[in-house]
Coordinates of C-alpha atoms and ligand atoms in Angstrom, one line a residue:
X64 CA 62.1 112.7 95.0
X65 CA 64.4 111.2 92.8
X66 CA 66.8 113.8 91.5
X67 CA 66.8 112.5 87.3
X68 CA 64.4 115.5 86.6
X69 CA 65.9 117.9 88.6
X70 CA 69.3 116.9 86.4
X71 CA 67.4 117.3 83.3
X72 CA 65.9 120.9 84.2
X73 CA 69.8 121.8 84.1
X74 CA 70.6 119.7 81.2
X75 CA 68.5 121.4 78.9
X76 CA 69.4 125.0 79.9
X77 CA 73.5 124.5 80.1
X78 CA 75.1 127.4 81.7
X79 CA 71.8 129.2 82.7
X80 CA 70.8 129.8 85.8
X81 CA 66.8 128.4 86.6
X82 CA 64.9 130.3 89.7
X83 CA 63.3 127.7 92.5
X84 CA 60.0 129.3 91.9
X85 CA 60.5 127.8 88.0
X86 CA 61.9 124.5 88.8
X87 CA 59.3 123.8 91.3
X88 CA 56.4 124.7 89.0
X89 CA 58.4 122.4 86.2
X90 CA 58.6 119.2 88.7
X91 CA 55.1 120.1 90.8
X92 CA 57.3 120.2 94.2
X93 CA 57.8 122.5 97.1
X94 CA 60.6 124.8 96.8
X95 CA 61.6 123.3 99.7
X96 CA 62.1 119.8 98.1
X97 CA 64.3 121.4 95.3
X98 CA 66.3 123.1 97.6
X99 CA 67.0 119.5 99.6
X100 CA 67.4 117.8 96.5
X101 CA 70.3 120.3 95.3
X102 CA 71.8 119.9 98.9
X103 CA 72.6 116.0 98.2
X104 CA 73.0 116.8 94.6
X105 CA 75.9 118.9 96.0
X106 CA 77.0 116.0 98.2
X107 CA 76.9 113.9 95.4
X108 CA 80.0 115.5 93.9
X109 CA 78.1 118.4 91.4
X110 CA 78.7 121.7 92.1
X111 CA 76.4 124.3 91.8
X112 CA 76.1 128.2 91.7
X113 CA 73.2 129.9 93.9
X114 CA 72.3 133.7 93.2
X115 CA 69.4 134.9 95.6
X116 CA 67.9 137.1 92.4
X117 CA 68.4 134.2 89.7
X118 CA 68.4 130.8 91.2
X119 CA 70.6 127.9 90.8
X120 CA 73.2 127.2 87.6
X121 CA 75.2 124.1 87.5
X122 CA 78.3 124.3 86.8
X123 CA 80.1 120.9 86.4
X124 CA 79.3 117.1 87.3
X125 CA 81.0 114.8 89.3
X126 CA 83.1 112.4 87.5
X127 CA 81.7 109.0 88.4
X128 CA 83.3 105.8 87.8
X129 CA 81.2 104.9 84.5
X130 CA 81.1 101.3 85.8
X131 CA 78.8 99.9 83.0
X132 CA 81.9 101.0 80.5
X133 CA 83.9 99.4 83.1
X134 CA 81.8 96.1 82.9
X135 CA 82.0 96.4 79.4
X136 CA 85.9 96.3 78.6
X137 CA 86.4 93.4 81.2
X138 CA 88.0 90.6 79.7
X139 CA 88.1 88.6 82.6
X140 CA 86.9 84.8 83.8
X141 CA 85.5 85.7 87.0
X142 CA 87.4 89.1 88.0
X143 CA 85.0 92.0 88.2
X144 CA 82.3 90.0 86.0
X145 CA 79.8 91.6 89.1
X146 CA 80.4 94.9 90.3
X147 CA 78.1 96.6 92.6
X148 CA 78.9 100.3 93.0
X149 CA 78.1 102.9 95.5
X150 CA 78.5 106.6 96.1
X151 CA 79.6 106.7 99.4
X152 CA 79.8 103.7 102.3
X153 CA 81.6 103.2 105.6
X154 CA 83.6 100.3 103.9
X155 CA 83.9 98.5 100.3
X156 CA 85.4 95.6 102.6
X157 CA 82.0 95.6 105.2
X158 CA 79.9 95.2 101.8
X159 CA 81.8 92.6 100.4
X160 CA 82.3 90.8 103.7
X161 CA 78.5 90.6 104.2
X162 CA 77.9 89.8 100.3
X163 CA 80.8 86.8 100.7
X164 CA 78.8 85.2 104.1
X165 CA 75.9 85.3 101.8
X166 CA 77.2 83.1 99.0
X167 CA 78.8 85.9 96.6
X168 CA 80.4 83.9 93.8
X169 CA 84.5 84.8 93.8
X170 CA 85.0 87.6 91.5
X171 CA 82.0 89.9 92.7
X172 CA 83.4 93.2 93.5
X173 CA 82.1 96.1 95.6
X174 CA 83.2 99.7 94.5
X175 CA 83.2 103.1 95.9
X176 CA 82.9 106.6 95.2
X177 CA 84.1 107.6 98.5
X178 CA 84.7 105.6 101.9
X179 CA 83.6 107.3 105.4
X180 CA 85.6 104.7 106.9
X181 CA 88.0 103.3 105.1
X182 CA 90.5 100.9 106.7
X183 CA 94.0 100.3 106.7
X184 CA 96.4 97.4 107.9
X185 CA 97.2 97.7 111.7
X186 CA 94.1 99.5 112.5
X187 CA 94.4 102.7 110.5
X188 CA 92.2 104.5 108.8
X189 CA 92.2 105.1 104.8
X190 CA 92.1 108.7 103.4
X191 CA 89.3 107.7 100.8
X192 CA 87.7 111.1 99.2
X193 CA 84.9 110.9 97.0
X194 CA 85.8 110.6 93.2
X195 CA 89.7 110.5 93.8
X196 CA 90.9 107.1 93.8
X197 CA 90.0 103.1 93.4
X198 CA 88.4 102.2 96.6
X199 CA 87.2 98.5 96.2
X200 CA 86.8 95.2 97.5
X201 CA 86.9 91.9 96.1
X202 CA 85.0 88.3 96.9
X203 CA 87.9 85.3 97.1
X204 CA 87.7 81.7 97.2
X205 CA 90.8 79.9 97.2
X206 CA 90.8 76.4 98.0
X207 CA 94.3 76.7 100.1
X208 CA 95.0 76.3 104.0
X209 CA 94.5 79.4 105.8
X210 CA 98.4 80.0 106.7
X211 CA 98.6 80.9 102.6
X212 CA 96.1 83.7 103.0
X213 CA 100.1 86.0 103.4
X214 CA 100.7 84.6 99.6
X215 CA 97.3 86.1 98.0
X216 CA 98.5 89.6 99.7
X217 CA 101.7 89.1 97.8
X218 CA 100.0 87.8 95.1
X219 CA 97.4 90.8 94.9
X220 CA 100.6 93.4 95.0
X221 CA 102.4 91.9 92.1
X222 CA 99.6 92.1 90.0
X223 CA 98.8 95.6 91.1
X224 CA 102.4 96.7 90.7
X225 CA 102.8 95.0 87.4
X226 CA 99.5 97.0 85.8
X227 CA 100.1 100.0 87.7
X228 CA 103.5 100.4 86.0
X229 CA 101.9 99.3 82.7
X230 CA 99.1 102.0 83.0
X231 CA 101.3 105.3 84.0
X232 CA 105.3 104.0 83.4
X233 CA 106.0 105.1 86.6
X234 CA 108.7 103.7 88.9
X235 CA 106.4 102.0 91.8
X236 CA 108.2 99.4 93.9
X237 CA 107.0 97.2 96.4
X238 CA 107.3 97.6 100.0
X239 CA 107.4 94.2 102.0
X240 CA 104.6 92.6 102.5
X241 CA 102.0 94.8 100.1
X242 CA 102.7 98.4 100.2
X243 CA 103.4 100.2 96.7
X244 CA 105.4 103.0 96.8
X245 CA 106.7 105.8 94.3
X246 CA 110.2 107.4 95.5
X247 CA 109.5 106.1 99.1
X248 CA 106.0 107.1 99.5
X249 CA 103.1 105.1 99.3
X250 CA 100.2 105.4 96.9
X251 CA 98.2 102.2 97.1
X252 CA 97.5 99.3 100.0
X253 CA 96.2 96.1 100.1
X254 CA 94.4 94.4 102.9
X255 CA 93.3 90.7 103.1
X256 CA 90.6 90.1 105.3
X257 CA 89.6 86.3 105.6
X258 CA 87.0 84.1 107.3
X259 CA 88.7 80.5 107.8
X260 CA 86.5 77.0 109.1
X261 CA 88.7 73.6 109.3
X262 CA 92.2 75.5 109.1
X263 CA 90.6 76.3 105.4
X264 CA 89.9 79.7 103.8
X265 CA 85.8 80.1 103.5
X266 CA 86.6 83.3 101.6
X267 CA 89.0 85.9 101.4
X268 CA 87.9 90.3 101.4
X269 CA 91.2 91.8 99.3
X270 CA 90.3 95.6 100.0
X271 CA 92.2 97.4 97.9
X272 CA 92.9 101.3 97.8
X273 CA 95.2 103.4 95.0
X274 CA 95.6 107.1 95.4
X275 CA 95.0 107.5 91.8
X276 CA 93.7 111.6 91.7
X277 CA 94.7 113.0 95.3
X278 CA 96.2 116.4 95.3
X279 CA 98.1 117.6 98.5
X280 CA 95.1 119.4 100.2
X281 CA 93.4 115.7 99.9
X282 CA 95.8 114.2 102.5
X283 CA 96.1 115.1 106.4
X284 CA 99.3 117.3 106.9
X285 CA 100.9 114.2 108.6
X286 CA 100.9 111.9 105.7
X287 CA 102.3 114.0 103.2
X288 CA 105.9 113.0 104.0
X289 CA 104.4 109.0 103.6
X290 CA 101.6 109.1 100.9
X291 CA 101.5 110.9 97.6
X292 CA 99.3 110.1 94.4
X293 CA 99.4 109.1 90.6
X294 CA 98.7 112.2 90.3
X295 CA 100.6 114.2 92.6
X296 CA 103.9 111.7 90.9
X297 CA 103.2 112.2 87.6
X298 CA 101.6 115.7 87.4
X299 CA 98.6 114.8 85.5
X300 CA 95.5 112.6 85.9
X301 CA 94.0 109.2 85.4
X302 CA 91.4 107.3 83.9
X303 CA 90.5 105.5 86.8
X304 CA 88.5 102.6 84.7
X305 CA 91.6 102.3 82.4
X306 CA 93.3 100.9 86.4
X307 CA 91.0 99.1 87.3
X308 CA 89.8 97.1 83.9
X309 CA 94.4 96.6 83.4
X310 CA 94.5 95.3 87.1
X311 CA 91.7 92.9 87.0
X312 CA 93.0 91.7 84.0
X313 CA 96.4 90.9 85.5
X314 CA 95.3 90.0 88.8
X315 CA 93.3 87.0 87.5
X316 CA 95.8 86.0 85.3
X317 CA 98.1 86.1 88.4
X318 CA 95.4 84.0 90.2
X319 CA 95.0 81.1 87.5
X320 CA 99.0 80.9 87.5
X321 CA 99.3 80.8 91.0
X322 CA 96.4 77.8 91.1
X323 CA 98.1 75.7 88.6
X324 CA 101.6 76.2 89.6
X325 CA 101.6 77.3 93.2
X326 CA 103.6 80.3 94.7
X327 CA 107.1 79.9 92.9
X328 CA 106.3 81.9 90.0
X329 CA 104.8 84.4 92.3
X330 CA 108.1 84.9 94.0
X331 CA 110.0 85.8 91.2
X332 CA 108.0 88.3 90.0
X333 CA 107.8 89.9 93.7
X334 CA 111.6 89.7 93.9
X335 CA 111.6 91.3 91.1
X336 CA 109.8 94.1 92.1
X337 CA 110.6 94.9 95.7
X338 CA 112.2 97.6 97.1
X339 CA 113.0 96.2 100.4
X340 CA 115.5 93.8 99.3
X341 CA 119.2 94.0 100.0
X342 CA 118.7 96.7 102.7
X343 CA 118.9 97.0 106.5
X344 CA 115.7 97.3 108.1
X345 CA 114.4 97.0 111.5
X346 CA 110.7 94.8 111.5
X347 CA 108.8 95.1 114.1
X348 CA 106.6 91.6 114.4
X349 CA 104.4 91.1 117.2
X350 CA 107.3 89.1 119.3
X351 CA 109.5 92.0 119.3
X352 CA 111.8 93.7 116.9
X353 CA 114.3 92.3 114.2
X354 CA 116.9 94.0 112.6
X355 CA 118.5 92.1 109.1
X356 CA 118.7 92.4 105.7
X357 CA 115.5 91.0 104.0
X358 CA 117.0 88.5 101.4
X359 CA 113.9 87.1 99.3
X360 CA 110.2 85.1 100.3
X361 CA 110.1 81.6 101.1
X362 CA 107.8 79.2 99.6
X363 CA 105.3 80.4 102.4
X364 CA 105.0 83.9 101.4
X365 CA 107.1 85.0 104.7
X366 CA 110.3 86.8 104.3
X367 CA 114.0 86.2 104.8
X368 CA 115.8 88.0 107.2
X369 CA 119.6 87.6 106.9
X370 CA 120.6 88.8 110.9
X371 CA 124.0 89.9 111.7
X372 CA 125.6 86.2 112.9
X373 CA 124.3 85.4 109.3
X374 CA 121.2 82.9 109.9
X375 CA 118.5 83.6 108.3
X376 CA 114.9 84.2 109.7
X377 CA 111.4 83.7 107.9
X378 CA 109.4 86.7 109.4
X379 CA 105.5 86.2 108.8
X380 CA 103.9 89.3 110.0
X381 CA 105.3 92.6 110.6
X382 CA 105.4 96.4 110.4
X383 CA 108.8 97.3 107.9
X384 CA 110.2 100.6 109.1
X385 CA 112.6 102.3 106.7
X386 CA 115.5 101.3 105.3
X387 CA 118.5 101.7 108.4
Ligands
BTN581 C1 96.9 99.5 104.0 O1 96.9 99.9 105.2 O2 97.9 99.6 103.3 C2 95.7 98.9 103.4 C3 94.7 99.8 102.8 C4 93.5 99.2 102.2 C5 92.5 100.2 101.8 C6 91.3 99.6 101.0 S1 90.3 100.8 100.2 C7 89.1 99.6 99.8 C8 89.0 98.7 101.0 N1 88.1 99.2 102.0 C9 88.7 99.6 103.1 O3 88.1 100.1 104.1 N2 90.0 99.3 103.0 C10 90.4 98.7 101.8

């Protein structure tokens, strides 16, 4: 049964409540099949009041991405231009991956409602409740070696950074490689998944997550010391299409510069935004750990470790702990 007439029964009587004896003589169903139907109603994000004497009354709607407005707005080349939007999935970056071995064109993006399992870098998992935050996943095709894939991360968290900032005027920084941070904690991560053939990229997955509307009770007890919100930073909360359509925007723009003029100008504008230069921190790469002061990126997207003799050390891949 599809639930649009269901909806409508409500629609029309706002506020009232409408008995399952009524609603199933309105639609010709069982009651039973109402009463399913107002189960995944409720799992869809609306919330409803049940009274054994009166029936059901809804009482508010979830507030869905409205991705057509989204679609709408774009002003972008290839950015966003196809979106295909979901309630709830295991992954945006599982959708996107299959769509990309497929022959997705670059640009085709797969958003979420809510992930069941969303992913992290290193393995984690990525708190992703339904309605609360920008959960997506975007088709790449950059025609670069695979060892620049770490440049596109960097690339992809400058141009988050840079719109995020625009959007709410909040102070967000950037934690080496990709994480972006508010006061120390994080509120958004990036991770590049890529499929390579030749030492070239086939395609690139940049999964991208921003706790836009989290409150506290959203996040595990052991995060709340690392993660926080838009939300939760600047007591009140956003227009989640208003992120994503400014972000697109930039991140193609980014994209195009970075094509015609390769990673230099990408640098800058990382430097320029990164709060992990100039202090002591302890890395921990997969051939042990390094402690230095990170001193800028090099032309390969890797970062420079100033050590304690005073040589300097591109590090590629590793897990920054806090400043020492
Ligand atoms: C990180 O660990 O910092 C990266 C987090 C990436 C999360 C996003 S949310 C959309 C996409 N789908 C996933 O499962 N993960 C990425």
């Amino acid at each position: 049964m599809n639930h649009e007439p269901l909806l409508r029964l409500f629609e029309d009587r706002p506020g009232e409540y409408i008995s399952g004896e009524s609603m199933s003589q309105e639609l010709g169903v069982s009651r039973t099949a109402i009463w399913k139907q107002i189960r995944k109603l409720e799992a869809a994000g609306y919330h409803f009041e049940a009274s054994r004497r009166l029936g059901y009354r809804l009482l508010s709607v979830p507030d869905n991405l409205a991705v057509e407005e989204l679609t709408s707005r774009l002003n972008t080349r290839s950015f966003g231009k196809t979106i295909h939007y979901f309630e709830t999935v295991e992954s945006t970056q599982n959708l996107a991956r299959t769509a990309a071995e497929e022959g997705a064109a670059e640009g085709t993006l797969f958003l979420a409602e809510q992930q069941v399992s969303g992913r992290g870098r290193m393995g984690r998992n990525w708190v992703s409740p339904r309605g609360k935050g920008v959960w997506m996943s975007m088709v790449m095709r950059p025609s670069v070696p695979i060892h620049f894939a770490p440049q596109l991360t960097l690339l992809t968290a400058v141009a988050l950074c840079r719109s995020l900032k625009r959007v709410t005027s909040l102070p967000i920084g950037i934690k080496w490689p990709n994480d972006l941070l508010i006061g120390g904690k994080k509120i958004s991560g990036i991770l590049l998944e890529s499929a390579a053939e030749d030492e070239r990229l086939r395609y690139v997955i940049a999964g991208i997550g921003i706790s836009v509307n989290l409150e506290e009770s959203d996040y595990p007890v052991e995060l709340l010391e690392k993660a926080t919100s838009l939300r939760i930073s600047a007591e009140r909360k956003w227009v989640r299409e208003d992120i994503i359509a400014e972000f697109l925007k930039e991140w193609e723009q980014l994209y195009f510069l970075y094509q015609e003029q390769g990673f230099s100008p990408i640098i800058t504008l990382w430097e320029a935004l990164s709060v992990s230069l100039g202090k002591t921190a302890r890395l921990m790469t997969p051939q042990g750990d390094i402690t230095g002061i990170p001193i800028g990126l090099d032309e390969s997207g890797a970062i420079r470790i100033q050590l304690a003799d005073g040589t300097v050390k591109p590090v590629f891949s590793a897990e920054m702990g806090e400043p020492l």
